[in-house]
Tab-separated table of C-alpha atoms in Angstrom:
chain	number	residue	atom	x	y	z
A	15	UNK	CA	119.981	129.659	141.919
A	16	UNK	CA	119.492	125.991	141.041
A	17	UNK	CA	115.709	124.645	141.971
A	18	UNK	CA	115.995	121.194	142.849
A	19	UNK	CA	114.280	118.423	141.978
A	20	UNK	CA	112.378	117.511	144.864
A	21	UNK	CA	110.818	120.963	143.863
A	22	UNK	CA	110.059	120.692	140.554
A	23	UNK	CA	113.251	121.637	139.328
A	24	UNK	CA	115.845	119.474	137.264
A	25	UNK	CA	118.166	120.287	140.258
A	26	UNK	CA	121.234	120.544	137.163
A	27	UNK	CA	123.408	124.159	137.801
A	28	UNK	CA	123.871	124.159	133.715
A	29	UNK	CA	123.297	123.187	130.315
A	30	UNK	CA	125.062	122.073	127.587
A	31	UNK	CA	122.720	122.516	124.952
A	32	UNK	CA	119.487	124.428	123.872
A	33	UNK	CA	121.309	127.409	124.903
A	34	UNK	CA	119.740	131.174	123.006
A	35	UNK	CA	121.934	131.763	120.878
A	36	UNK	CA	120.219	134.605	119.697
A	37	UNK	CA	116.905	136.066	118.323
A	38	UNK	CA	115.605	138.871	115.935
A	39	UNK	CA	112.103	140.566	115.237
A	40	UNK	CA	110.424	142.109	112.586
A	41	UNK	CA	107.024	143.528	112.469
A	42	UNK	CA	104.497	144.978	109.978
A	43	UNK	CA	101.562	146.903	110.584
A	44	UNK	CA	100.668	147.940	106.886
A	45	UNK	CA	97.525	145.649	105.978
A	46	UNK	CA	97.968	144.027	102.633
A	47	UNK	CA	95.098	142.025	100.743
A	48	UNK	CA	97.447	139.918	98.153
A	49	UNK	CA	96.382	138.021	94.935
A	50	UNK	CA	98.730	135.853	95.792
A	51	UNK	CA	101.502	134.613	97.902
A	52	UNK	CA	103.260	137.694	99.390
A	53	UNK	CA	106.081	138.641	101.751
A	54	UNK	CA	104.220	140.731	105.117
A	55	UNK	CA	107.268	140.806	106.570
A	56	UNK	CA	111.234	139.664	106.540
A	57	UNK	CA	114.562	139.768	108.158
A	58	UNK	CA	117.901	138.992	106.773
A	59	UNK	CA	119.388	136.331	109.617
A	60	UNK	CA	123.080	135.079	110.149
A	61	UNK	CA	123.140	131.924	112.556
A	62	UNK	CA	126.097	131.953	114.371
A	63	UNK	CA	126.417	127.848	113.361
A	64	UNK	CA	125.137	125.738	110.284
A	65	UNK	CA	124.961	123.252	113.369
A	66	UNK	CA	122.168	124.650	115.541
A	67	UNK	CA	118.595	125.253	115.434
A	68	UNK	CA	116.557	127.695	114.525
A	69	UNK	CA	113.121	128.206	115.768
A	70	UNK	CA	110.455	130.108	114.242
A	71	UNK	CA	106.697	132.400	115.171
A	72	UNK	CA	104.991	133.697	113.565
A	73	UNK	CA	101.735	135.984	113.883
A	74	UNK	CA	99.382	137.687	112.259
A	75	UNK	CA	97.138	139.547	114.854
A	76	UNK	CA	94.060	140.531	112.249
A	77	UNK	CA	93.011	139.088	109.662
A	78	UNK	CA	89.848	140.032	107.748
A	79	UNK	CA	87.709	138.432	105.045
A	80	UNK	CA	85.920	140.538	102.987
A	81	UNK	CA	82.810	138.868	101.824
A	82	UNK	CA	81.587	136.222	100.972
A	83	UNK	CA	82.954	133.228	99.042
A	84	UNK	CA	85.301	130.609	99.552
A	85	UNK	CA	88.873	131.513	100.868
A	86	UNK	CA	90.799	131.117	103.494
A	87	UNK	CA	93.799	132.450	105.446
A	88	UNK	CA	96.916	131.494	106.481
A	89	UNK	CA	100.627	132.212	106.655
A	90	UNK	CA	103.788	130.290	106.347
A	91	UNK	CA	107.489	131.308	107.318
A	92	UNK	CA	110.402	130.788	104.442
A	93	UNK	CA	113.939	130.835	104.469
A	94	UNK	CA	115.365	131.798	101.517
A	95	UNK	CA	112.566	130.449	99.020
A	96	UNK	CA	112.268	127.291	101.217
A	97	UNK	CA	108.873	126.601	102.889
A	98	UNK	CA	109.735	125.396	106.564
A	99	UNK	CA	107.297	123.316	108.788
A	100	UNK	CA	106.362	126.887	110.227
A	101	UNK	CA	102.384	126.812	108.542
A	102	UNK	CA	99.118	127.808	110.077
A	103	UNK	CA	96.443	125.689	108.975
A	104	UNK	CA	93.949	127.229	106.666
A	105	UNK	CA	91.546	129.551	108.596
A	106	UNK	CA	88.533	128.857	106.549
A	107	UNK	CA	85.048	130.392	106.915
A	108	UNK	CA	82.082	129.725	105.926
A	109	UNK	CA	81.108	130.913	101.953
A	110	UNK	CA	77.853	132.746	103.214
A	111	UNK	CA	79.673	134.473	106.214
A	112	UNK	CA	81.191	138.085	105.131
A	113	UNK	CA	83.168	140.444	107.322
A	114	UNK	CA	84.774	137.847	109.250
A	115	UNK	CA	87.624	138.045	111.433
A	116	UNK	CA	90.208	136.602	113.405
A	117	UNK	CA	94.196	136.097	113.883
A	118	UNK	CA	96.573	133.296	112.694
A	119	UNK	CA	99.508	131.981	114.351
A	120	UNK	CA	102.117	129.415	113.669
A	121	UNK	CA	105.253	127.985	114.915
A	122	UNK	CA	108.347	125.636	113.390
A	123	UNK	CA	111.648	125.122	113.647
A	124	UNK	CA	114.506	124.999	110.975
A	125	UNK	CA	117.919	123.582	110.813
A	126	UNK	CA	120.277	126.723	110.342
A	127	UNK	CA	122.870	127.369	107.473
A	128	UNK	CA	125.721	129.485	106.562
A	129	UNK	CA	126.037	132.882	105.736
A	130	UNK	CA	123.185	135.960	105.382
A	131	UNK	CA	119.544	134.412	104.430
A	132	UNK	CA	115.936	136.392	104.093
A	133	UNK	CA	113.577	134.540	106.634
A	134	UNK	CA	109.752	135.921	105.882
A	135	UNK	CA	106.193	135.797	106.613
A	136	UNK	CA	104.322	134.729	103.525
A	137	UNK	CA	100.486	134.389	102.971
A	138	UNK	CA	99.625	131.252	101.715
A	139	UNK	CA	95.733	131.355	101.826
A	140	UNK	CA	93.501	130.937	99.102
A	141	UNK	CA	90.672	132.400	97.312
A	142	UNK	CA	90.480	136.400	97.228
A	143	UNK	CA	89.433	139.392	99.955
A	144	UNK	CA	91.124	138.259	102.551
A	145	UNK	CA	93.256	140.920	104.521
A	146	UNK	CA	96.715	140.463	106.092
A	147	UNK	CA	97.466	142.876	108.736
A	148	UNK	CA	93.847	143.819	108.847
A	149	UNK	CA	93.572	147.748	110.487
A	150	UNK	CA	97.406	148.196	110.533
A	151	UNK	CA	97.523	145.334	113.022
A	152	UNK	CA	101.128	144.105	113.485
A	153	UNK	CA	102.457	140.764	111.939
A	154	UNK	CA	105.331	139.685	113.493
A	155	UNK	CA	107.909	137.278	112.889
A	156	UNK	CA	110.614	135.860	115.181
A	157	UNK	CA	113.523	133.954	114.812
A	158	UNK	CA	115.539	132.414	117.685
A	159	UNK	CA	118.598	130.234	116.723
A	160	UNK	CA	119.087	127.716	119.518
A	161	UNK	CA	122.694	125.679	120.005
A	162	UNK	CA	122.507	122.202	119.775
């Protein structure tokens, strides 16, 4: 049913746009400590428009640093080999601090295009020790295209 306004609700019975088009998953669970920027996980995606929307999550549910020294984490979602505004921020720790850990998350949005494209999960940390995936701990990455 419709909720209307006067109870919270935008009391409209339907919507033109922003409609689900549709969405897709893919997860890892194989921890990977990379010497530099690596695919954790991908899907091949075909919008169903160049004209909508795609948006993007991505996370990483452990990651682990090693010891200590200065690096950081953090993961970014490409399509194709384009970087999109999906980017966590560095998770940084501190250089005497070893063992550390914690999980990174980040979400964007994309405009779509046409045909078959790889969308992935890349690291994009610096420094060295730091664990993706940390004790087979899923990464996931979704992608939802959204009609505009």
């Amino acid at each position: 049913g419709t909720l209307p306004a006067a109870n919270g609700g935008t009391g409209a019975t339907s919507f033109k746009a922003g409609k689900v088009v549709q969405v897709a998953q893919s997860v890892n669970s194989t921890a990977i400590t990379p010497s530099s920027a690596t695919v954790i996980t991908s899907l091949s995606f075909t919008p169903t428009s160049s004209s909508n929307k795609v948006m993007l999550f991505a996370n990483c549910a452990q990651i682990r640093k090693a010891d200590a020294g200065g690096s950081a984490a953090s993961i970014r979602v490409y399509v194709g080999s384009t970087a999109t505004n999906c980017k966590s921020e560095n998770e940084g720790y501190p250089e005497s601090e070893s063992d550390t850990r914690g999980n990174i998350t980040c979400v964007g949005h994309h405009d779509c295009w046409s045909g078959a494209e790889t969308v992935s999960v890349k690291t994009d940390g610096f420094g060295s020790n730091i664990t993706y995936s940390n004790q087979d701990s899923p990464t996931t990455l979704i992608v939802m295209e959204v009609e505009q």
